[in-house]
Amino acid sequence: AQRVTQPEKLLSVFKGAPVELKCNYSYSGSPELFWYVQYSRQRLQLLLRHISRESIKGFTADLNKGETSFHQKKPFAQEEDSAMYYCALRYNFNKFYFGSGTKLNVKP
Amino acid sequence: DVKVTQSSRYLVKRTGEKVFLECVQDMDHENMFWYRQDPGLGLRLIYFSYDVKMKEKGDIPEGYSVSREKKERFSLILESASTNQTSMYLCASRARTGLHTEAFFGQGTRLTVV
């Protein structure tokens, strides 16, 4: 069965510090992974997808098939990065399985 | 600008009531989804529709049903609301074509069952 695990419910860092949000997955097929973000009182929106290998708002994520991970990193966290982050796995062509989420709190 | 619109932001219903949550998208997407979002549990898929009148159960369909009579509209129905269905409900849509297309979400409906 497919699974997405985000081991940290809450992550607190100071502004300017590096941040890493962890995501591990379990899937027998070829994985397609995403990071979604939900800022306070806003709708859930796409942040990163593994296929793009792009940097969005300073965040980058690498798919590591050997470790079955899709962690995302930012070298210098900003206060506006405070949000809820969800890792998601697309499976059965059209369905998405979401992790339980990590709340990032960037302190001034 | 893409739009997924849920009819209500907040809803309070009594136990045993029949509840309808409506979702409309204007992107001509084939796929539509209903999730519930609970702290510590993330998003869990309730139902999924891949075309008009077509539906598939998600991970937690018990106590829910859905209706997709038109392509742009996907309704979630709670036949007899219970307090354990108090939650945030999110609707999403996604195009069928394109392997790597993203899902777009509505703003959510916070349902409280008393």
GROMACS .gro file of N, CA, C and O in nm, chain A residues 2 9 32 34 36 38 41-46 49-51 84 86 90-101, chain B residues 3-4 9 31 33 35 37 40-43 45 48 50 56-57 59 90 94-96 99-103 105-107:
model
  232
    2GLN      N    1   0.033   0.230  -0.058
    2GLN     CA    2   0.110   0.354  -0.062
    2GLN      C    3   0.101   0.424   0.072
    2GLN      O    4   0.002   0.417   0.143
    9LYS      N    5   0.560   1.681   1.337
    9LYS     CA    6   0.434   1.756   1.333
    9LYS      C    7   0.462   1.905   1.337
    9LYS      O    8   0.390   1.984   1.278
   32GLU      N    9   0.555   0.965  -0.796
   32GLU     CA   10   0.547   1.105  -0.836
   32GLU      C   11   0.512   1.183  -0.711
   32GLU      O   12   0.405   1.163  -0.653
   34PHE      N   13   0.502   1.545  -0.458
   34PHE     CA   14   0.474   1.687  -0.455
   34PHE      C   15   0.489   1.739  -0.311
   34PHE      O   16   0.472   1.663  -0.215
   36TYR      N   17   0.293   2.043  -0.103
   36TYR     CA   18   0.189   2.145  -0.101
   36TYR      C   19   0.207   2.229   0.026
   36TYR      O   20   0.254   2.180   0.129
   38GLN      N   21   0.013   2.534   0.285
   38GLN     CA   22  -0.109   2.607   0.322
   38GLN      C   23  -0.071   2.716   0.421
   38GLN      O   24  -0.038   2.689   0.537
   41ARG      N   25  -0.509   3.084   0.669
   41ARG     CA   26  -0.633   3.132   0.607
   41ARG      C   27  -0.630   3.132   0.454
   41ARG      O   28  -0.709   3.201   0.390
   42GLN      N   29  -0.538   3.057   0.396
   42GLN     CA   30  -0.535   3.045   0.249
   42GLN      C   31  -0.557   2.900   0.209
   42GLN      O   32  -0.548   2.809   0.291
   43ARG      N   33  -0.588   2.882   0.082
   43ARG     CA   34  -0.611   2.746   0.035
   43ARG      C   35  -0.479   2.673   0.013
   43ARG      O   36  -0.374   2.734  -0.001
   44LEU      N   37  -0.489   2.543   0.012
   44LEU     CA   38  -0.374   2.457  -0.014
   44LEU      C   39  -0.327   2.479  -0.157
   44LEU      O   40  -0.408   2.486  -0.250
   45GLN      N   41  -0.198   2.493  -0.175
   45GLN     CA   42  -0.146   2.519  -0.310
   45GLN      C   43  -0.015   2.443  -0.331
   45GLN      O   44   0.058   2.413  -0.238
   46LEU      N   45   0.012   2.415  -0.458
   46LEU     CA   46   0.133   2.341  -0.493
   46LEU      C   47   0.257   2.427  -0.469
   46LEU      O   48   0.261   2.544  -0.505
   49ARG      N   49   0.717   2.006  -0.722
   49ARG     CA   50   0.693   1.871  -0.773
   49ARG      C   51   0.829   1.813  -0.813
   49ARG      O   52   0.913   1.886  -0.865
   50HIS      N   53   0.850   1.685  -0.789
   50HIS     CA   54   0.984   1.629  -0.806
   50HIS      C   55   1.030   1.633  -0.950
   50HIS      O   56   1.147   1.648  -0.978
   51ILE      N   57   0.935   1.626  -1.042
   51ILE     CA   58   0.972   1.616  -1.183
   51ILE      C   59   1.034   1.748  -1.233
   51ILE      O   60   1.111   1.749  -1.327
   84MET      N   61   0.173   2.543   0.697
   84MET     CA   62   0.158   2.398   0.707
   84MET      C   63   0.205   2.339   0.575
   84MET      O   64   0.163   2.384   0.468
   86TYR      N   65   0.255   1.992   0.336
   86TYR     CA   66   0.213   1.854   0.316
   86TYR      C   67   0.291   1.793   0.200
   86TYR      O   68   0.301   1.852   0.093
   90ARG      N   69   0.132   1.085  -0.576
   90ARG     CA   70   0.027   1.051  -0.672
   90ARG      C   71   0.034   0.902  -0.702
   90ARG      O   72   0.141   0.848  -0.730
   91TYR      N   73  -0.083   0.837  -0.696
   91TYR     CA   74  -0.085   0.693  -0.722
   91TYR      C   75  -0.211   0.658  -0.800
   91TYR      O   76  -0.303   0.739  -0.808
   92ASN      N   77  -0.216   0.538  -0.859
   92ASN     CA   78  -0.330   0.496  -0.939
   92ASN      C   79  -0.371   0.602  -1.039
   92ASN      O   80  -0.489   0.628  -1.059
   93PHE      N   81  -0.275   0.665  -1.096
   93PHE     CA   82  -0.287   0.766  -1.202
   93PHE      C   83  -0.350   0.897  -1.157
   93PHE      O   84  -0.301   1.004  -1.189
   94ASN      N   85  -0.458   0.891  -1.081
   94ASN     CA   86  -0.529   1.016  -1.052
   94ASN      C   87  -0.542   1.051  -0.904
   94ASN      O   88  -0.583   1.160  -0.871
   95LYS      N   89  -0.510   0.960  -0.815
   95LYS     CA   90  -0.531   0.987  -0.673
   95LYS      C   91  -0.404   1.041  -0.608
   95LYS      O   92  -0.293   1.010  -0.650
   96PHE      N   93  -0.426   1.120  -0.503
   96PHE     CA   94  -0.314   1.172  -0.425
   96PHE      C   95  -0.325   1.123  -0.282
   96PHE      O   96  -0.433   1.125  -0.224
   97TYR      N   97  -0.212   1.079  -0.225
   97TYR     CA   98  -0.208   1.041  -0.084
   97TYR      C   99  -0.122   1.144  -0.013
   97TYR      O  100  -0.007   1.166  -0.051
   98PHE      N  101  -0.180   1.207   0.090
   98PHE     CA  102  -0.109   1.313   0.160
   98PHE      C  103  -0.053   1.264   0.293
   98PHE      O  104  -0.115   1.181   0.361
   99GLY      N  105   0.061   1.320   0.331
   99GLY     CA  106   0.113   1.296   0.464
   99GLY      C  107   0.033   1.374   0.567
   99GLY      O  108  -0.059   1.449   0.533
  100SER      N  109   0.070   1.357   0.693
  100SER     CA  110  -0.006   1.420   0.802
  100SER      C  111   0.030   1.567   0.822
  100SER      O  112  -0.035   1.636   0.899
  101GLY      N  113   0.133   1.614   0.751
  101GLY     CA  114   0.166   1.756   0.755
  101GLY      C  115   0.269   1.793   0.860
  101GLY      O  116   0.280   1.728   0.964
  111LYS      N  117  -1.001   2.837  -1.063
  111LYS     CA  118  -1.091   2.853  -0.950
  111LYS      C  119  -1.161   2.722  -0.914
  111LYS      O  120  -1.222   2.656  -0.998
  112VAL      N  121  -1.148   2.688  -0.786
  112VAL     CA  122  -1.229   2.584  -0.726
  112VAL      C  123  -1.302   2.651  -0.612
  112VAL      O  124  -1.237   2.704  -0.520
  117ARG      N  125  -1.800   2.859   0.365
  117ARG     CA  126  -1.676   2.854   0.442
  117ARG      C  127  -1.699   2.787   0.577
  117ARG      O  128  -1.614   2.713   0.626
  139ASN      N  129  -1.125   1.531  -1.329
  139ASN     CA  130  -1.114   1.470  -1.197
  139ASN      C  131  -1.147   1.567  -1.086
  139ASN      O  132  -1.099   1.680  -1.084
  141PHE      N  133  -1.218   1.574  -0.639
  141PHE     CA  134  -1.190   1.500  -0.517
  141PHE      C  135  -1.255   1.568  -0.397
  141PHE      O  136  -1.269   1.691  -0.395
  143TYR      N  137  -1.172   1.569   0.017
  143TYR     CA  138  -1.085   1.528   0.127
  143TYR      C  139  -1.140   1.586   0.256
  143TYR      O  140  -1.206   1.691   0.255
  145GLN      N  141  -0.973   1.721   0.625
  145GLN     CA  142  -0.844   1.762   0.680
  145GLN      C  143  -0.858   1.771   0.831
  145GLN      O  144  -0.937   1.850   0.883
  148GLY      N  145  -0.307   1.643   1.264
  148GLY     CA  146  -0.234   1.519   1.292
  148GLY      C  147  -0.264   1.405   1.199
  148GLY      O  148  -0.196   1.303   1.200
  149LEU      N  149  -0.366   1.421   1.116
  149LEU     CA  150  -0.403   1.315   1.021
  149LEU      C  151  -0.384   1.358   0.877
  149LEU      O  152  -0.392   1.275   0.786
  150GLY      N  153  -0.362   1.485   0.855
  150GLY     CA  154  -0.343   1.534   0.720
  150GLY      C  155  -0.472   1.533   0.641
  150GLY      O  156  -0.581   1.550   0.695
  151LEU      N  157  -0.461   1.511   0.510
  151LEU     CA  158  -0.576   1.504   0.423
  151LEU      C  159  -0.605   1.358   0.393
  151LEU      O  160  -0.515   1.283   0.354
  153LEU      N  161  -0.862   1.104   0.167
  153LEU     CA  162  -0.951   1.105   0.053
  153LEU      C  163  -1.083   1.034   0.088
  153LEU      O  164  -1.084   0.919   0.131
  156PHE      N  165  -1.370   1.024  -0.494
  156PHE     CA  166  -1.304   1.074  -0.613
  156PHE      C  167  -1.398   1.052  -0.732
  156PHE      O  168  -1.466   0.950  -0.739
  158TYR      N  169  -1.395   1.070  -1.164
  158TYR     CA  170  -1.310   1.088  -1.282
  158TYR      C  171  -1.388   1.128  -1.406
  158TYR      O  172  -1.332   1.145  -1.514
  164GLU      N  173  -1.555   0.697  -0.731
  164GLU     CA  174  -1.476   0.589  -0.674
  164GLU      C  175  -1.454   0.621  -0.527
  164GLU      O  176  -1.428   0.736  -0.491
  165LYS      N  177  -1.464   0.520  -0.442
  165LYS     CA  178  -1.441   0.541  -0.299
  165LYS      C  179  -1.294   0.571  -0.272
  165LYS      O  180  -1.205   0.515  -0.335
  167ASP      N  181  -1.032   0.657   0.084
  167ASP     CA  182  -0.989   0.581   0.201
  167ASP      C  183  -1.091   0.579   0.314
  167ASP      O  184  -1.092   0.488   0.397
  198LEU      N  185  -1.216   1.967   0.213
  198LEU     CA  186  -1.150   2.030   0.098
  198LEU      C  187  -1.190   1.961  -0.031
  198LEU      O  188  -1.185   1.838  -0.040
  202ARG      N  189  -0.849   1.829  -1.088
  202ARG     CA  190  -0.723   1.806  -1.160
  202ARG      C  191  -0.759   1.762  -1.301
  202ARG      O  192  -0.854   1.686  -1.322
  203ALA      N  193  -0.681   1.809  -1.397
  203ALA     CA  194  -0.701   1.765  -1.535
  203ALA      C  195  -0.660   1.620  -1.549
  203ALA      O  196  -0.567   1.574  -1.483
  204ARG      N  197  -0.727   1.548  -1.637
  204ARG     CA  198  -0.692   1.408  -1.660
  204ARG      C  199  -0.565   1.397  -1.742
  204ARG      O  200  -0.480   1.315  -1.715
  207LEU      N  201   0.070   1.388  -1.719
  207LEU     CA  202   0.108   1.306  -1.605
  207LEU      C  203   0.137   1.388  -1.481
  207LEU      O  204   0.112   1.345  -1.370
  208HIS      N  205   0.188   1.506  -1.497
  208HIS     CA  206   0.241   1.578  -1.382
  208HIS      C  207   0.160   1.701  -1.347
  208HIS      O  208   0.210   1.794  -1.285
  209THR      N  209   0.036   1.703  -1.385
  209THR     CA  210  -0.046   1.819  -1.353
  209THR      C  211  -0.084   1.816  -1.205
  209THR      O  212  -0.104   1.711  -1.145
  210GLU      N  213  -0.097   1.935  -1.151
  210GLU     CA  214  -0.124   1.946  -1.007
  210GLU      C  215  -0.274   1.943  -0.980
  210GLU      O  216  -0.356   1.960  -1.070
  211ALA      N  217  -0.309   1.925  -0.855
  211ALA     CA  218  -0.446   1.937  -0.808
  211ALA      C  219  -0.466   2.078  -0.753
  211ALA      O  220  -0.378   2.132  -0.687
  213PHE      N  221  -0.709   2.330  -0.520
  213PHE     CA  222  -0.797   2.315  -0.406
  213PHE      C  223  -0.890   2.433  -0.387
  213PHE      O  224  -0.856   2.548  -0.419
  214GLY      N  225  -1.005   2.404  -0.330
  214GLY     CA  226  -1.096   2.507  -0.284
  214GLY      C  227  -1.049   2.561  -0.150
  214GLY      O  228  -0.952   2.512  -0.091
  215GLN      N  229  -1.122   2.660  -0.100
  215GLN     CA  230  -1.081   2.728   0.023
  215GLN      C  231  -1.121   2.650   0.148
  215GLN      O  232  -1.078   2.682   0.258
   0.00000   0.00000   0.00000
